[in-house]
mmCIF file of C-alpha atoms in Angstrom:
data_model
loop_
_atom_site.group_PDB
_atom_site.id
_atom_site.type_symbol
_atom_site.label_atom_id
_atom_site.label_comp_id
_atom_site.label_asym_id
_atom_site.label_seq_id
_atom_site.Cartn_x
_atom_site.Cartn_y
_atom_site.Cartn_z
ATOM 1 C CA UNK A 1 -86.302 33.202 -23.712
ATOM 2 C CA UNK A 2 -83.628 31.657 -21.334
ATOM 3 C CA UNK A 3 -80.396 32.349 -21.552
ATOM 4 C CA UNK A 4 -77.226 29.958 -21.898
ATOM 5 C CA UNK A 5 -76.133 31.564 -19.149
ATOM 6 C CA UNK A 6 -78.639 30.680 -17.159
ATOM 7 C CA UNK A 7 -79.651 27.397 -18.981
ATOM 8 C CA UNK A 8 -75.737 26.654 -17.346
ATOM 9 C CA UNK A 9 -75.454 27.816 -13.910
ATOM 10 C CA UNK A 10 -78.806 26.017 -13.177
ATOM 11 C CA UNK A 11 -77.652 23.074 -14.204
ATOM 12 C CA UNK A 12 -74.486 23.033 -12.724
ATOM 13 C CA UNK A 13 -75.791 24.481 -9.679
ATOM 14 C CA UNK A 14 -78.380 21.610 -9.768
ATOM 15 C CA UNK A 15 -75.161 18.803 -9.956
ATOM 16 C CA UNK A 16 -73.085 20.879 -7.398
ATOM 17 C CA UNK A 17 -76.095 21.825 -4.895
ATOM 18 C CA UNK A 18 -73.163 24.146 -3.772
ATOM 19 C CA UNK A 19 -73.290 28.359 -4.787
ATOM 20 C CA UNK A 20 -69.482 28.619 -4.032
ATOM 21 C CA UNK A 21 -68.448 25.169 -6.431
ATOM 22 C CA UNK A 22 -71.133 26.327 -9.181
ATOM 23 C CA UNK A 23 -69.569 29.594 -9.520
ATOM 24 C CA UNK A 24 -65.883 27.798 -9.213
ATOM 25 C CA UNK A 25 -66.807 25.718 -12.004
ATOM 26 C CA UNK A 26 -68.099 28.268 -13.571
ATOM 27 C CA UNK A 27 -64.902 31.163 -12.741
ATOM 28 C CA UNK A 28 -67.861 33.647 -11.592
ATOM 29 C CA UNK A 29 -68.613 35.046 -8.510
ATOM 30 C CA UNK A 30 -70.920 33.692 -5.798
ATOM 31 C CA UNK A 31 -73.124 36.787 -6.398
ATOM 32 C CA UNK A 32 -73.558 36.166 -10.123
ATOM 33 C CA UNK A 33 -74.976 32.644 -9.591
ATOM 34 C CA UNK A 34 -76.872 33.766 -7.092
ATOM 35 C CA UNK A 35 -78.918 36.714 -9.260
ATOM 36 C CA UNK A 36 -78.935 34.618 -12.224
ATOM 37 C CA UNK A 37 -81.153 31.540 -10.557
ATOM 38 C CA UNK A 38 -82.891 34.116 -8.615
ATOM 39 C CA UNK A 39 -83.307 35.920 -12.153
ATOM 40 C CA UNK A 40 -84.244 32.200 -13.170
ATOM 41 C CA UNK A 41 -86.343 31.581 -10.858
ATOM 42 C CA UNK A 42 -88.860 34.562 -11.340
ATOM 43 C CA UNK A 43 -89.369 33.838 -15.463
ATOM 44 C CA UNK A 44 -90.326 30.182 -14.226
ATOM 45 C CA UNK A 45 -92.532 32.271 -11.589
ATOM 46 C CA UNK A 46 -91.846 29.433 -8.476
ATOM 47 C CA UNK A 47 -88.444 27.956 -6.836
ATOM 48 C CA UNK A 48 -85.901 25.783 -8.345
ATOM 49 C CA UNK A 49 -83.799 25.266 -5.493
ATOM 50 C CA UNK A 50 -84.340 25.413 -1.424
ATOM 51 C CA UNK A 51 -82.089 27.196 0.217
ATOM 52 C CA UNK A 52 -80.489 27.624 4.164
ATOM 53 C CA UNK A 53 -77.540 28.347 5.501
ATOM 54 C CA UNK A 54 -76.696 24.454 5.929
ATOM 55 C CA UNK A 55 -77.871 23.195 1.898
ATOM 56 C CA UNK A 56 -79.161 23.803 -0.365
ATOM 57 C CA UNK A 57 -81.750 21.233 -2.386
ATOM 58 C CA UNK A 58 -83.408 20.605 -5.721
ATOM 59 C CA UNK A 59 -87.319 21.334 -5.330
ATOM 60 C CA UNK A 60 -89.815 19.144 -6.591
ATOM 61 C CA UNK A 61 -90.032 21.198 -9.868
ATOM 62 C CA UNK A 62 -86.161 21.963 -10.002
ATOM 63 C CA UNK A 63 -85.352 18.698 -10.084
ATOM 64 C CA UNK A 64 -88.164 17.812 -12.793
ATOM 65 C CA UNK A 65 -87.059 20.836 -15.105
ATOM 66 C CA UNK A 66 -83.083 19.189 -14.633
ATOM 67 C CA UNK A 67 -84.320 15.528 -15.058
ATOM 68 C CA UNK A 68 -85.240 18.084 -18.789
ATOM 69 C CA UNK A 69 -82.535 20.092 -20.010
ATOM 70 C CA UNK A 70 -79.777 18.077 -18.885
ATOM 71 C CA UNK A 71 -80.266 15.866 -22.498
ATOM 72 C CA UNK A 72 -81.220 18.901 -24.230
ATOM 73 C CA UNK A 73 -78.704 21.290 -23.685
ATOM 74 C CA UNK A 74 -76.240 18.354 -23.708
ATOM 75 C CA UNK A 75 -77.724 17.962 -27.480
ATOM 76 C CA UNK A 76 -76.771 21.461 -27.750
ATOM 77 C CA UNK A 77 -73.435 21.669 -26.582
ATOM 78 C CA UNK A 78 -72.405 18.458 -29.112
ATOM 79 C CA UNK A 79 -74.500 20.196 -32.119
ATOM 80 C CA UNK A 80 -72.579 23.251 -31.920
ATOM 81 C CA UNK A 81 -69.192 21.818 -30.837
ATOM 82 C CA UNK A 82 -68.911 19.706 -33.753
ATOM 83 C CA UNK A 83 -70.081 23.218 -35.935
ATOM 84 C CA UNK A 84 -66.571 24.928 -34.145
ATOM 85 C CA UNK A 85 -64.636 21.312 -35.778
ATOM 86 C CA UNK A 86 -66.571 21.173 -39.007
ATOM 87 C CA UNK A 87 -65.082 24.589 -39.874
ATOM 88 C CA UNK A 88 -61.920 24.388 -38.780
ATOM 89 C CA UNK A 89 -61.189 20.636 -40.209
ATOM 90 C CA UNK A 90 -60.451 17.287 -38.323
ATOM 91 C CA UNK A 91 -57.616 18.700 -36.138
ATOM 92 C CA UNK A 92 -56.378 18.608 -32.452
ATOM 93 C CA UNK A 93 -56.156 15.107 -30.646
ATOM 94 C CA UNK A 94 -58.239 11.444 -30.142
ATOM 95 C CA UNK A 95 -58.268 9.479 -26.774
ATOM 96 C CA UNK A 96 -58.676 6.325 -27.723
ATOM 97 C CA UNK A 97 -58.304 3.529 -24.899
ATOM 98 C CA UNK A 98 -59.053 -0.684 -25.877
ATOM 99 C CA UNK A 99 -59.651 -3.427 -23.405
ATOM 100 C CA UNK A 100 -57.623 -6.396 -24.668
ATOM 101 C CA UNK A 101 -54.635 -7.712 -26.587
ATOM 102 C CA UNK A 102 -57.129 -8.371 -29.254
ATOM 103 C CA UNK A 103 -59.082 -4.939 -29.583
ATOM 104 C CA UNK A 104 -56.506 -3.317 -29.585
ATOM 105 C CA UNK A 105 -54.174 -5.466 -32.729
ATOM 106 C CA UNK A 106 -57.917 -4.375 -34.222
ATOM 107 C CA UNK A 107 -57.281 -0.203 -33.351
ATOM 108 C CA UNK A 108 -53.989 -0.586 -35.127
ATOM 109 C CA UNK A 109 -55.952 -0.927 -38.104
ATOM 110 C CA UNK A 110 -58.562 1.595 -37.329
ATOM 111 C CA UNK A 111 -55.955 4.309 -36.515
ATOM 112 C CA UNK A 112 -53.889 3.833 -39.357
ATOM 113 C CA UNK A 113 -57.410 4.490 -41.713
ATOM 114 C CA UNK A 114 -58.318 7.082 -39.641
ATOM 115 C CA UNK A 115 -54.642 8.761 -39.800
ATOM 116 C CA UNK A 116 -55.029 8.908 -43.859
ATOM 117 C CA UNK A 117 -58.456 10.720 -43.868
ATOM 118 C CA UNK A 118 -57.416 12.959 -41.062
ATOM 119 C CA UNK A 119 -54.028 13.875 -40.608
ATOM 120 C CA UNK A 120 -53.600 16.899 -38.530
ATOM 121 C CA UNK A 121 -55.787 14.634 -35.347
ATOM 122 C CA UNK A 122 -53.606 13.196 -33.123
ATOM 123 C CA UNK A 123 -54.411 9.995 -31.932
ATOM 124 C CA UNK A 124 -52.979 8.446 -28.338
ATOM 125 C CA UNK A 125 -53.930 4.951 -27.605
ATOM 126 C CA UNK A 126 -54.120 3.392 -23.924
ATOM 127 C CA UNK A 127 -54.762 -0.669 -22.681
ATOM 128 C CA UNK A 128 -57.460 -0.126 -19.726
ATOM 129 C CA UNK A 129 -59.843 -2.436 -17.987
ATOM 130 C CA UNK A 130 -63.664 -1.627 -18.594
ATOM 131 C CA UNK A 131 -64.439 -0.822 -15.109
ATOM 132 C CA UNK A 132 -61.338 1.761 -16.394
ATOM 133 C CA UNK A 133 -62.280 2.043 -19.786
ATOM 134 C CA UNK A 134 -65.878 4.267 -18.337
ATOM 135 C CA UNK A 135 -64.022 6.593 -15.728
ATOM 136 C CA UNK A 136 -61.716 7.496 -18.178
ATOM 137 C CA UNK A 137 -65.174 8.481 -20.773
ATOM 138 C CA UNK A 138 -67.016 10.097 -18.185
ATOM 139 C CA UNK A 139 -63.956 12.094 -16.160
ATOM 140 C CA UNK A 140 -63.074 13.126 -19.901
ATOM 141 C CA UNK A 141 -59.465 11.173 -19.811
ATOM 142 C CA UNK A 142 -60.837 8.989 -23.083
ATOM 143 C CA UNK A 143 -62.761 9.885 -25.869
ATOM 144 C CA UNK A 144 -63.636 6.434 -27.119
ATOM 145 C CA UNK A 145 -62.863 2.666 -25.641
ATOM 146 C CA UNK A 146 -62.915 -0.617 -28.278
ATOM 147 C CA UNK A 147 -64.014 -2.924 -26.272
ATOM 148 C CA UNK A 148 -67.204 -5.542 -25.962
ATOM 149 C CA UNK A 149 -70.650 -4.418 -25.962
ATOM 150 C CA UNK A 150 -72.910 -3.409 -24.592
ATOM 151 C CA UNK A 151 -71.681 -0.579 -22.363
ATOM 152 C CA UNK A 152 -75.269 -0.902 -20.368
ATOM 153 C CA UNK A 153 -74.420 3.018 -19.556
ATOM 154 C CA UNK A 154 -76.891 5.582 -19.953
ATOM 155 C CA UNK A 155 -74.952 8.176 -20.139
ATOM 156 C CA UNK A 156 -72.502 5.841 -22.959
ATOM 157 C CA UNK A 157 -72.720 5.586 -26.653
ATOM 158 C CA UNK A 158 -72.292 2.316 -28.617
ATOM 159 C CA UNK A 159 -71.137 2.179 -31.898
ATOM 160 C CA UNK A 160 -72.397 -0.523 -33.893
ATOM 161 C CA UNK A 161 -70.906 -3.970 -33.689
ATOM 162 C CA UNK A 162 -67.361 -4.321 -35.165
ATOM 163 C CA UNK A 163 -66.730 -7.889 -34.298
ATOM 164 C CA UNK A 164 -68.750 -10.595 -33.331
ATOM 165 C CA UNK A 165 -67.230 -13.985 -31.902
ATOM 166 C CA UNK A 166 -68.290 -17.782 -30.659
ATOM 167 C CA UNK A 167 -67.979 -18.137 -26.956
ATOM 168 C CA UNK A 168 -65.590 -20.213 -25.492
ATOM 169 C CA UNK A 169 -65.281 -22.101 -22.008
ATOM 170 C CA UNK A 170 -61.174 -21.976 -20.473
ATOM 171 C CA UNK A 171 -61.264 -25.586 -17.872
ATOM 172 C CA UNK A 172 -58.278 -27.055 -16.995
ATOM 173 C CA UNK A 173 -55.859 -29.224 -18.942
ATOM 174 C CA UNK A 174 -58.320 -33.138 -18.881
ATOM 175 C CA UNK A 175 -61.451 -31.402 -16.763
ATOM 176 C CA UNK A 176 -64.299 -33.360 -17.850
ATOM 177 C CA UNK A 177 -65.662 -30.845 -19.912
ATOM 178 C CA UNK A 178 -62.251 -30.992 -22.598
ATOM 179 C CA UNK A 179 -63.990 -33.090 -25.274
ATOM 180 C CA UNK A 180 -64.675 -32.408 -29.136
ATOM 181 C CA UNK A 181 -68.027 -31.437 -28.772
ATOM 182 C CA UNK A 182 -67.613 -29.060 -26.680
ATOM 183 C CA UNK A 183 -69.755 -27.599 -23.798
ATOM 184 C CA UNK A 184 -73.452 -25.834 -23.062
ATOM 185 C CA UNK A 185 -74.852 -23.532 -20.607
ATOM 186 C CA UNK A 186 -76.615 -26.228 -18.525
ATOM 187 C CA UNK A 187 -73.269 -27.437 -18.175
ATOM 188 C CA UNK A 188 -72.317 -24.995 -16.271
ATOM 189 C CA UNK A 189 -74.569 -25.389 -13.639
ATOM 190 C CA UNK A 190 -73.210 -26.741 -10.481
ATOM 191 C CA UNK A 191 -69.401 -26.119 -11.565
ATOM 192 C CA UNK A 192 -67.828 -22.383 -9.837
ATOM 193 C CA UNK A 193 -67.674 -20.484 -12.763
ATOM 194 C CA UNK A 194 -64.829 -17.848 -12.353
ATOM 195 C CA UNK A 195 -66.129 -13.504 -13.350
ATOM 196 C CA UNK A 196 -63.826 -11.099 -14.815
ATOM 197 C CA UNK A 197 -64.831 -7.763 -12.203
ATOM 198 C CA UNK A 198 -65.210 -5.532 -15.062
ATOM 199 C CA UNK A 199 -67.686 -8.299 -16.694
ATOM 200 C CA UNK A 200 -66.361 -8.770 -20.048
ATOM 201 C CA UNK A 201 -66.166 -11.804 -20.561
ATOM 202 C CA UNK A 202 -69.240 -13.701 -18.637
ATOM 203 C CA UNK A 203 -72.785 -13.895 -20.768
ATOM 204 C CA UNK A 204 -75.743 -13.512 -18.572
ATOM 205 C CA UNK A 205 -77.119 -15.467 -17.122
ATOM 206 C CA UNK A 206 -74.653 -18.194 -15.467
ATOM 207 C CA UNK A 207 -73.788 -18.987 -11.547
ATOM 208 C CA UNK A 208 -71.472 -16.590 -9.881
ATOM 209 C CA UNK A 209 -68.004 -17.639 -8.672
ATOM 210 C CA UNK A 210 -64.255 -16.184 -7.549
ATOM 211 C CA UNK A 211 -63.754 -12.977 -8.739
ATOM 212 C CA UNK A 212 -60.636 -11.571 -10.851
ATOM 213 C CA UNK A 213 -59.298 -8.816 -12.035
ATOM 214 C CA UNK A 214 -58.004 -9.320 -15.327
ATOM 215 C CA UNK A 215 -57.747 -12.216 -17.859
ATOM 216 C CA UNK A 216 -54.798 -13.429 -17.005
ATOM 217 C CA UNK A 217 -55.402 -13.228 -13.361
ATOM 218 C CA UNK A 218 -58.879 -15.527 -14.567
ATOM 219 C CA UNK A 219 -56.926 -18.030 -16.599
ATOM 220 C CA UNK A 220 -54.311 -18.786 -13.582
ATOM 221 C CA UNK A 221 -57.100 -19.780 -11.686
ATOM 222 C CA UNK A 222 -58.676 -22.005 -14.112
ATOM 223 C CA UNK A 223 -55.593 -23.701 -14.607
ATOM 224 C CA UNK A 224 -55.516 -24.239 -10.628
ATOM 225 C CA UNK A 225 -58.927 -25.831 -10.517
ATOM 226 C CA UNK A 226 -60.533 -22.979 -9.057
ATOM 227 C CA UNK A 227 -63.294 -23.113 -11.682
ATOM 228 C CA UNK A 228 -63.892 -22.449 -15.338
ATOM 229 C CA UNK A 229 -63.885 -18.508 -17.352
ATOM 230 C CA UNK A 230 -66.494 -18.357 -20.318
ATOM 231 C CA UNK A 231 -64.606 -16.440 -23.314
ATOM 232 C CA UNK A 232 -65.081 -14.889 -26.376
ATOM 233 C CA UNK A 233 -62.778 -17.047 -29.014
ATOM 234 C CA UNK A 234 -59.627 -14.647 -29.524
ATOM 235 C CA UNK A 235 -58.917 -15.907 -26.607
ATOM 236 C CA UNK A 236 -57.412 -19.255 -27.757
ATOM 237 C CA UNK A 237 -55.255 -17.500 -30.030
ATOM 238 C CA UNK A 238 -53.886 -14.290 -27.696
ATOM 239 C CA UNK A 239 -53.681 -16.465 -23.976
ATOM 240 C CA UNK A 240 -52.589 -19.800 -25.206
ATOM 241 C CA UNK A 241 -51.214 -21.877 -21.987
ATOM 242 C CA UNK A 242 -50.187 -25.537 -21.407
ATOM 243 C CA UNK A 243 -52.542 -26.183 -18.873
ATOM 244 C CA UNK A 244 -55.275 -24.552 -20.132
ATOM 245 C CA UNK A 245 -58.253 -26.290 -22.619
ATOM 246 C CA UNK A 246 -60.395 -23.490 -24.674
ATOM 247 C CA UNK A 247 -63.943 -25.710 -25.567
ATOM 248 C CA UNK A 248 -66.945 -24.177 -27.586
ATOM 249 C CA UNK A 249 -70.003 -23.002 -25.807
ATOM 250 C CA UNK A 250 -72.530 -23.343 -28.271
ATOM 251 C CA UNK A 251 -75.466 -21.613 -26.541
ATOM 252 C CA UNK A 252 -74.470 -18.896 -25.331
ATOM 253 C CA UNK A 253 -74.285 -15.455 -27.650
ATOM 254 C CA UNK A 254 -71.930 -13.935 -29.129
ATOM 255 C CA UNK A 255 -69.653 -11.284 -27.888
ATOM 256 C CA UNK A 256 -69.452 -8.395 -29.731
ATOM 257 C CA UNK A 257 -66.877 -5.050 -29.965
ATOM 258 C CA UNK A 258 -66.993 -1.739 -30.742
ATOM 259 C CA UNK A 259 -66.845 1.648 -30.015
ATOM 260 C CA UNK A 260 -67.714 3.325 -27.079
ATOM 261 C CA UNK A 261 -68.179 7.289 -26.470
ATOM 262 C CA UNK A 262 -69.841 9.964 -24.120
ATOM 263 C CA UNK A 263 -73.143 10.306 -25.426
ATOM 264 C CA UNK A 264 -72.740 14.350 -24.761
ATOM 265 C CA UNK A 265 -69.343 14.522 -26.552
ATOM 266 C CA UNK A 266 -69.688 13.162 -30.202
ATOM 267 C CA UNK A 267 -67.814 15.709 -31.477
ATOM 268 C CA UNK A 268 -66.583 15.534 -35.446
ATOM 269 C CA UNK A 269 -63.612 13.636 -34.645
ATOM 270 C CA UNK A 270 -65.087 10.468 -32.752
ATOM 271 C CA UNK A 271 -68.042 10.516 -35.535
ATOM 272 C CA UNK A 272 -65.196 10.555 -38.474
ATOM 273 C CA UNK A 273 -63.175 8.413 -36.378
ATOM 274 C CA UNK A 274 -66.563 5.422 -35.706
ATOM 275 C CA UNK A 275 -67.039 5.863 -39.353
ATOM 276 C CA UNK A 276 -62.655 4.570 -40.206
ATOM 277 C CA UNK A 277 -63.364 1.498 -38.352
ATOM 278 C CA UNK A 278 -66.850 0.626 -40.051
ATOM 279 C CA UNK A 279 -65.692 1.541 -43.296
ATOM 280 C CA UNK A 280 -62.223 -0.981 -41.922
ATOM 281 C CA UNK A 281 -63.753 -3.969 -41.235
ATOM 282 C CA UNK A 282 -66.691 -3.534 -43.990
ATOM 283 C CA UNK A 283 -64.257 -3.051 -46.383
ATOM 284 C CA UNK A 284 -60.608 -4.129 -44.795
ATOM 285 C CA UNK A 285 -58.573 -3.878 -47.896
ATOM 286 C CA UNK A 286 -57.258 -0.973 -49.124
#
């Protein structure tokens, strides 16, 4: 039977491809890592790493073993962590990121309900762009993020949609598309379509256009006549501007919002927070 320290040493070395960095990460000696890998290779009966004085590389067998072991190991760690947290109760803290003002407002209600259920768990909220949020999730700087779905990332888990909203189109006030019956995606064929670099507001497939780093920057480009911007219906409420008109984008798919978190860190706190979010939108009355 393979030992836990053997799996951990193998997977860390498979990621770092350096015995010294692996030893530092595991807080053991380089000799201990080397001995562990040799022991594992004897158990397997084949070489898992090609080693030279200049570099360390996975063999094809080692790469296949790492690909097979990693998701199973993450599941084992998540299960053990869940058991520990269940035994201790929902204490500690949660770092929750959110994308945009509307998500922030929804998050306030979710957090209040969660705190009623888990008063010993502190919740810290941080606003982020979507590109920042995914990085924070991977680096451990955030446990969850409330943002647009899907995340399109294999290592991230998406909870059930909490909000679905219609798509709209932000156009300059007085633009030909500023009309009562709205617009369709076909109307956008020959128009520059502004996109957010984090991809949160643009439904595919749409023609490329100028890029902006934030919703405010994108709306300023719209107002200046540099293009149009597909948005969620909430934008009309949270970002009203005299130089912008919001019109319905009738044939675009709805925009869905929900919680996103790292697949490998599905803890009891994360599950409890997700349940609170689902319960709040299912029955928003106290």
